[in-house]
């Protein structure tokens, strides 16, 4: 919208009109227009009006964008949660298969199983969940 206003203003012919300003505001414009690389006080005032108009348009958009962003992020989060849930389900099925194969082929007592469980809990806590097959292999071989 602002770019559209700039293109339109380039084609427009400037019109003179009376403007009432406080002397302090006029002094401020006189002090600052050269610092802003403006050729005149009028150009500075015109740029200031365009800047303020852009600010007001942005304020109007401010109510719209948070709702759109929130809605979009909510959709992304829900989609991600669904994907993670499906992956975790598939992983749980594979884990159940592995546990059944191991249970069918190993001769381990309940006491040994409970001891192994507490050891594994401690190892996973110690490694902050980064427990690899190699870690289990090393543990079993010592």
C-alpha atoms as an extended CHARMM CRD file, in Angstrom:
* protein
*
       142  EXT
         1         1  UNK       CA              0.0000000000        0.0000000000        0.0000000000  PROA      1               0.0000000000
         2         2  UNK       CA              2.8260000000        2.4150000000        0.8750000000  PROA      2               0.0000000000
         3         3  UNK       CA              4.6340000000        1.6560000000       -2.3920000000  PROA      3               0.0000000000
         4         4  UNK       CA              1.3730000000        2.2860000000       -4.2220000000  PROA      4               0.0000000000
         5         5  UNK       CA              1.1060000000        5.6680000000       -2.4640000000  PROA      5               0.0000000000
         6         6  UNK       CA              4.6940000000        6.5290000000       -3.4590000000  PROA      6               0.0000000000
         7         7  UNK       CA              4.0480000000        5.6910000000       -7.1320000000  PROA      7               0.0000000000
         8         8  UNK       CA              0.8760000000        7.7630000000       -7.0620000000  PROA      8               0.0000000000
         9         9  UNK       CA              2.6530000000       10.7130000000       -5.4020000000  PROA      9               0.0000000000
        10        10  UNK       CA              5.3490000000       10.7100000000       -8.1090000000  PROA      10              0.0000000000
        11        11  UNK       CA              2.6770000000       11.2790000000      -10.7650000000  PROA      11              0.0000000000
        12        12  UNK       CA              0.7980000000       13.9180000000       -8.7860000000  PROA      12              0.0000000000
        13        13  UNK       CA              1.3290000000       17.6360000000       -9.1450000000  PROA      13              0.0000000000
        14        14  UNK       CA              1.9350000000       19.3440000000       -5.8190000000  PROA      14              0.0000000000
        15        15  UNK       CA             -0.7010000000       21.7480000000       -4.5960000000  PROA      15              0.0000000000
        16        16  UNK       CA             -0.1620000000       24.6740000000       -2.2950000000  PROA      16              0.0000000000
        17        17  UNK       CA             -2.3570000000       25.1140000000        0.7870000000  PROA      17              0.0000000000
        18        18  UNK       CA             -2.2550000000       26.8790000000        4.0870000000  PROA      18              0.0000000000
        19        19  UNK       CA             -0.8930000000       24.9020000000        7.0480000000  PROA      19              0.0000000000
        20        20  UNK       CA             -1.1080000000       26.0190000000       10.6300000000  PROA      20              0.0000000000
        21        21  UNK       CA              1.7120000000       24.7960000000       12.8850000000  PROA      21              0.0000000000
        22        22  UNK       CA              3.0360000000       25.7900000000       16.2680000000  PROA      22              0.0000000000
        23        23  UNK       CA              6.2940000000       27.7400000000       16.0030000000  PROA      23              0.0000000000
        24        24  UNK       CA              8.1570000000       25.0240000000       17.9400000000  PROA      24              0.0000000000
        25        25  UNK       CA              7.0500000000       22.3610000000       15.4200000000  PROA      25              0.0000000000
        26        26  UNK       CA              8.0540000000       24.5950000000       12.5160000000  PROA      26              0.0000000000
        27        27  UNK       CA             11.4630000000       25.1860000000       14.1540000000  PROA      27              0.0000000000
        28        28  UNK       CA             11.8460000000       21.4240000000       14.5540000000  PROA      28              0.0000000000
        29        29  UNK       CA             11.1140000000       20.9120000000       10.8500000000  PROA      29              0.0000000000
        30        30  UNK       CA             13.6230000000       23.6200000000        9.9580000000  PROA      30              0.0000000000
        31        31  UNK       CA             16.2810000000       21.9700000000       12.1370000000  PROA      31              0.0000000000
        32        32  UNK       CA             15.7180000000       18.4690000000       10.8010000000  PROA      32              0.0000000000
        33        33  UNK       CA             14.8540000000       18.6960000000        7.1130000000  PROA      33              0.0000000000
        34        34  UNK       CA             18.4940000000       19.0900000000        6.0070000000  PROA      34              0.0000000000
        35        35  UNK       CA             19.5800000000       16.2070000000        8.2640000000  PROA      35              0.0000000000
        36        36  UNK       CA             17.0040000000       13.9940000000        6.5070000000  PROA      36              0.0000000000
        37        37  UNK       CA             18.3880000000       15.0000000000        3.0800000000  PROA      37              0.0000000000
        38        38  UNK       CA             15.2160000000       16.8760000000        2.2280000000  PROA      38              0.0000000000
        39        39  UNK       CA             15.4260000000       19.7820000000       -0.1760000000  PROA      39              0.0000000000
        40        40  UNK       CA             12.8610000000       21.8470000000        1.6860000000  PROA      40              0.0000000000
        41        41  UNK       CA             10.7080000000       22.1070000000        4.7530000000  PROA      41              0.0000000000
        42        42  UNK       CA              7.7150000000       21.0810000000        2.6190000000  PROA      42              0.0000000000
        43        43  UNK       CA              9.4250000000       17.8810000000        1.5170000000  PROA      43              0.0000000000
        44        44  UNK       CA             10.2120000000       17.0820000000        5.1470000000  PROA      44              0.0000000000
        45        45  UNK       CA              6.5970000000       17.6390000000        6.2070000000  PROA      45              0.0000000000
        46        46  UNK       CA              5.3690000000       15.5070000000        3.2950000000  PROA      46              0.0000000000
        47        47  UNK       CA              7.7110000000       12.6580000000        4.2830000000  PROA      47              0.0000000000
        48        48  UNK       CA              6.5930000000       12.9840000000        7.9050000000  PROA      48              0.0000000000
        49        49  UNK       CA              2.9350000000       12.6850000000        6.8940000000  PROA      49              0.0000000000
        50        50  UNK       CA              3.6860000000        9.6410000000        4.7250000000  PROA      50              0.0000000000
        51        51  UNK       CA              5.6370000000        8.0570000000        7.5710000000  PROA      51              0.0000000000
        52        52  UNK       CA              2.8250000000        8.6400000000       10.0440000000  PROA      52              0.0000000000
        53        53  UNK       CA              0.2430000000        7.3130000000        7.5700000000  PROA      53              0.0000000000
        54        54  UNK       CA              2.3490000000        4.1540000000        7.2130000000  PROA      54              0.0000000000
        55        55  UNK       CA              2.4280000000        3.8660000000       10.9930000000  PROA      55              0.0000000000
        56        56  UNK       CA             -1.3700000000        4.1360000000       11.1820000000  PROA      56              0.0000000000
        57        57  UNK       CA             -1.8370000000        1.5180000000        8.4340000000  PROA      57              0.0000000000
        58        58  UNK       CA              0.5200000000       -0.7810000000       10.3200000000  PROA      58              0.0000000000
        59        59  UNK       CA             -1.5410000000       -0.2920000000       13.4890000000  PROA      59              0.0000000000
        60        60  UNK       CA             -4.6650000000       -1.3730000000       11.5860000000  PROA      60              0.0000000000
        61        61  UNK       CA             -2.8200000000       -4.4400000000       10.3040000000  PROA      61              0.0000000000
        62        62  UNK       CA             -1.5610000000       -5.1850000000       13.7990000000  PROA      62              0.0000000000
        63        63  UNK       CA             -4.9780000000       -6.5420000000       14.7740000000  PROA      63              0.0000000000
        64        64  UNK       CA             -5.0980000000       -8.7900000000       11.6940000000  PROA      64              0.0000000000
        65        65  UNK       CA             -1.5970000000      -10.3010000000       11.5770000000  PROA      65              0.0000000000
        66        66  UNK       CA             -1.4560000000      -11.8060000000       15.0880000000  PROA      66              0.0000000000
        67        67  UNK       CA             -4.6770000000      -13.7220000000       14.3980000000  PROA      67              0.0000000000
        68        68  UNK       CA             -3.3700000000      -15.0140000000       11.0680000000  PROA      68              0.0000000000
        69        69  UNK       CA              0.0090000000      -15.9590000000       12.5350000000  PROA      69              0.0000000000
        70        70  UNK       CA             -1.5970000000      -17.6360000000       15.5540000000  PROA      70              0.0000000000
        71        71  UNK       CA             -3.9630000000      -19.6000000000       13.3500000000  PROA      71              0.0000000000
        72        72  UNK       CA             -1.1480000000      -20.6660000000       11.0260000000  PROA      72              0.0000000000
        73        73  UNK       CA              1.1140000000      -21.7250000000       13.9020000000  PROA      73              0.0000000000
        74        74  UNK       CA             -1.7490000000      -23.6300000000       15.5170000000  PROA      74              0.0000000000
        75        75  UNK       CA             -2.2680000000      -25.5680000000       12.2770000000  PROA      75              0.0000000000
        76        76  UNK       CA              1.4440000000      -26.3250000000       11.9750000000  PROA      76              0.0000000000
        77        77  UNK       CA              1.6130000000      -27.5000000000       15.5940000000  PROA      77              0.0000000000
        78        78  UNK       CA             -1.4380000000      -29.7530000000       15.2110000000  PROA      78              0.0000000000
        79        79  UNK       CA             -0.0240000000      -31.2770000000       12.0190000000  PROA      79              0.0000000000
        80        80  UNK       CA              3.3460000000      -31.8370000000       13.7120000000  PROA      80              0.0000000000
        81        81  UNK       CA              1.6730000000      -33.4090000000       16.7520000000  PROA      81              0.0000000000
        82        82  UNK       CA             -0.2700000000      -35.7790000000       14.4960000000  PROA      82              0.0000000000
        83        83  UNK       CA              2.8880000000      -36.7990000000       12.6240000000  PROA      83              0.0000000000
        84        84  UNK       CA              4.7950000000      -37.3510000000       15.8770000000  PROA      84              0.0000000000
        85        85  UNK       CA              1.9130000000      -39.3980000000       17.2870000000  PROA      85              0.0000000000
        86        86  UNK       CA              1.8530000000      -41.6560000000       14.1980000000  PROA      86              0.0000000000
        87        87  UNK       CA              5.6280000000      -42.1070000000       14.3260000000  PROA      87              0.0000000000
        88        88  UNK       CA              5.5360000000      -42.9010000000       18.0580000000  PROA      88              0.0000000000
        89        89  UNK       CA              2.7790000000      -45.4710000000       17.4750000000  PROA      89              0.0000000000
        90        90  UNK       CA              4.8290000000      -47.1870000000       14.7580000000  PROA      90              0.0000000000
        91        91  UNK       CA              7.8830000000      -47.1010000000       17.0090000000  PROA      91              0.0000000000
        92        92  UNK       CA              5.8940000000      -48.6250000000       19.8950000000  PROA      92              0.0000000000
        93        93  UNK       CA              4.7260000000      -51.4720000000       17.6250000000  PROA      93              0.0000000000
        94        94  UNK       CA              8.3010000000      -52.1810000000       16.5220000000  PROA      94              0.0000000000
        95        95  UNK       CA              9.4650000000      -52.0250000000       20.1360000000  PROA      95              0.0000000000
        96        96  UNK       CA              6.7370000000      -54.4920000000       21.1640000000  PROA      96              0.0000000000
        97        97  UNK       CA              7.8270000000      -56.8910000000       18.4100000000  PROA      97              0.0000000000
        98        98  UNK       CA             11.4660000000      -56.6100000000       19.5160000000  PROA      98              0.0000000000
        99        99  UNK       CA             10.5710000000      -57.2060000000       23.1630000000  PROA      99              0.0000000000
       100       100  UNK       CA              8.5230000000      -60.2840000000       22.2610000000  PROA      100             0.0000000000
       101       101  UNK       CA             11.3450000000      -61.7480000000       20.1540000000  PROA      101             0.0000000000
       102       102  UNK       CA             13.8700000000      -61.1070000000       22.9420000000  PROA      102             0.0000000000
       103       103  UNK       CA             11.5390000000      -62.5240000000       25.6100000000  PROA      103             0.0000000000
       104       104  UNK       CA             10.9560000000      -65.6530000000       23.5060000000  PROA      104             0.0000000000
       105       105  UNK       CA             14.6750000000      -66.2830000000       22.9240000000  PROA      105             0.0000000000
       106       106  UNK       CA             16.1980000000      -65.3140000000       26.2740000000  PROA      106             0.0000000000
       107       107  UNK       CA             16.1020000000      -67.1990000000       29.5120000000  PROA      107             0.0000000000
       108       108  UNK       CA             16.0130000000      -64.4300000000       32.1210000000  PROA      108             0.0000000000
       109       109  UNK       CA             14.4090000000      -64.4070000000       35.5520000000  PROA      109             0.0000000000
       110       110  UNK       CA             12.0160000000      -61.7620000000       36.9150000000  PROA      110             0.0000000000
       111       111  UNK       CA             14.6840000000      -60.6350000000       39.3730000000  PROA      111             0.0000000000
       112       112  UNK       CA             17.2390000000      -60.1820000000       36.5890000000  PROA      112             0.0000000000
       113       113  UNK       CA             14.6430000000      -58.3120000000       34.5190000000  PROA      113             0.0000000000
       114       114  UNK       CA             13.8470000000      -55.8970000000       37.3700000000  PROA      114             0.0000000000
       115       115  UNK       CA             17.5640000000      -55.3060000000       38.0070000000  PROA      115             0.0000000000
       116       116  UNK       CA             18.1180000000      -54.6800000000       34.2900000000  PROA      116             0.0000000000
       117       117  UNK       CA             15.1690000000      -52.2510000000       34.2260000000  PROA      117             0.0000000000
       118       118  UNK       CA             16.5440000000      -50.1500000000       37.0960000000  PROA      118             0.0000000000
       119       119  UNK       CA             20.0150000000      -50.1950000000       35.5010000000  PROA      119             0.0000000000
       120       120  UNK       CA             18.5620000000      -49.0670000000       32.1640000000  PROA      120             0.0000000000
       121       121  UNK       CA             16.5590000000      -46.2630000000       33.8060000000  PROA      121             0.0000000000
       122       122  UNK       CA             19.7550000000      -45.0180000000       35.4530000000  PROA      122             0.0000000000
       123       123  UNK       CA             21.7280000000      -45.2440000000       32.1880000000  PROA      123             0.0000000000
       124       124  UNK       CA             19.0770000000      -43.3990000000       30.1770000000  PROA      124             0.0000000000
       125       125  UNK       CA             18.8720000000      -40.6730000000       32.8470000000  PROA      125             0.0000000000
       126       126  UNK       CA             22.6570000000      -40.3710000000       32.9140000000  PROA      126             0.0000000000
       127       127  UNK       CA             22.8470000000      -40.0020000000       29.1160000000  PROA      127             0.0000000000
       128       128  UNK       CA             19.7770000000      -37.7260000000       28.9930000000  PROA      128             0.0000000000
       129       129  UNK       CA             17.9870000000      -40.1510000000       26.6610000000  PROA      129             0.0000000000
       130       130  UNK       CA             20.8990000000      -40.5570000000       24.2490000000  PROA      130             0.0000000000
       131       131  UNK       CA             21.3290000000      -44.2700000000       24.7970000000  PROA      131             0.0000000000
       132       132  UNK       CA             22.5500000000      -46.1830000000       21.7580000000  PROA      132             0.0000000000
       133       133  UNK       CA             22.8210000000      -49.8840000000       20.9550000000  PROA      133             0.0000000000
       134       134  UNK       CA             26.5770000000      -49.5950000000       21.3560000000  PROA      134             0.0000000000
       135       135  UNK       CA             26.0370000000      -48.4740000000       24.9660000000  PROA      135             0.0000000000
       136       136  UNK       CA             23.9540000000      -51.5760000000       25.6640000000  PROA      136             0.0000000000
       137       137  UNK       CA             26.5090000000      -53.7570000000       23.8650000000  PROA      137             0.0000000000
       138       138  UNK       CA             29.3440000000      -52.3550000000       25.9710000000  PROA      138             0.0000000000
       139       139  UNK       CA             27.3100000000      -52.8340000000       29.1720000000  PROA      139             0.0000000000
       140       140  UNK       CA             26.4820000000      -56.4460000000       28.3370000000  PROA      140             0.0000000000
       141       141  UNK       CA             30.0770000000      -57.3300000000       27.3920000000  PROA      141             0.0000000000
       142       142  UNK       CA             31.7030000000      -56.1220000000       30.6170000000  PROA      142             0.0000000000
